[in-house]
Amino acid sequence: MIYFDNAATYHNDNKATLEVYLEANQKYFANANSSHRLGYLANKAVDQARLSILRDLKLDSNYEVIFNSGATEGINHALKGYALRNKSRGNEIIAFKNEHPAVSETLLSLSKLGFKITYIDCDKNGEINYAQLKSLINQNTIMVVVMSVNNETGATNNLDKIYDIVKTYPKCVFFSDVTQAIGKINLNYHHLDIFAFSAHKFGGLMGSGILIKKKKILLTKLIDGGAQENNLRAGTLASPLAISTSFALHQAITHLDGNLKHVLKLKDCLIEGLKKNPEIILNSSSEFPYIVNFSLKSKKASVLLEALSNKEIYVSSQSACHAKSNIVSSVLLNMGLDRKLAENSVRVSFSEVNTIDEVRIFLRELNEILGEIR
């Protein structure tokens, strides 16, 4: 098996993470909000996990960690929670046009509640138009929303440059979906007011996510009930998931530089091979090596994906969130690709356990299949 769909769910050797989860499940099975000793021990272990996460991201005690079910929940909480709580400060949100559906659909919901959503264009490489952001932001803007790394193409936005623009407007906060970037590239997280991500994108377990925000930022909670997570997210905390997520993130951050160098070699090998096939047009130009997107000029991507899958080689055509909906990639259309090329795009995404030999096998099988497709 060759698994090149790591942007959907990251596949690596996460046995140690599973062992941490199982141990925590045995040791800290009590409700972390219980008042007895076992509850206290579970709560203490979770608090240590929070501290570890902040330490790994080089953040201080001005930030807080909110555990949840994943990036989609965190994004909903950040955008809706902040907009609803701070509507008196303004009603405009400026967002990048190429965001993940978790962001774009949440913004659509907010627009129906009366918020003005203004979108920033991208360039031909899929990166944000910084000059446009600078011209659009104003005193009525309460939030700027720009992802770090695009999940389809790997296009990478310069969060430091965006921070320099946003910081001149004290009433405005900067939110970023860092799901594809965290644990893979170095970011200045202290330049973000609030951000969200999922654990299964860097080797953690599915169903676990984190929202991190500055403590001074006030949110309306979306899930009513108990007072868990500083009264921001009701529901019994999954302590073993929180603890194992902290461990997985620490592993990813610790090995980030080495993994990055390895994956860059995989990307270079892949790009070199793809450029030799006249049927292929490259859509990824970013230095982010974990994702490579390309289009087929005259062949059907769906046929290619099925043929590769039959050979136990797994890639995708776009975001896993849209893969079964037959929606043409708006990300690629916004970058200027025509509809046919956008319909027939392929995404290859790596993890550190992938190898050069796997890339070479993929290229050989790809060329063979494309030669057979009519």
Coordinates of N, CA and C in Angstrom, one line a residue, residues 48 79-80 87 97 112 213 238 299 313 342 353:
Q48 N -1.7 19.7 32.6 CA -0.3 19.5 32.1 C -0.2 19.4 30.6
L79 N -15.3 31.7 15.0 CA -16.0 32.7 14.1 C -17.4 33.1 14.7
K80 N -18.2 32.1 15.0 CA -19.5 32.5 15.5 C -19.4 33.0 16.9
K87 N -20.5 41.8 18.4 CA -21.2 42.5 17.3 C -21.3 44.0 17.6
K97 N -10.7 34.1 0.2 CA -11.6 33.5 -0.7 C -11.4 32.0 -0.7
K112 N -26.0 35.3 7.0 CA -27.5 35.3 7.2 C -28.0 35.9 8.5
K213 N -6.8 30.6 22.1 CA -7.1 32.0 22.0 C -6.4 32.8 23.1
A238 N -12.9 14.7 27.2 CA -12.3 13.4 26.9 C -10.8 13.5 27.3
K299 N -7.4 13.9 -19.6 CA -7.9 12.7 -18.9 C -8.8 13.0 -17.7
I313 N -2.8 2.4 -4.3 CA -2.1 3.7 -4.2 C -3.2 4.7 -4.0
A342 N -9.8 22.3 -13.3 CA -10.2 22.2 -11.9 C -11.0 21.0 -11.6
V353 N 6.6 9.2 6.9 CA 6.9 7.7 6.7 C 6.9 7.3 5.2

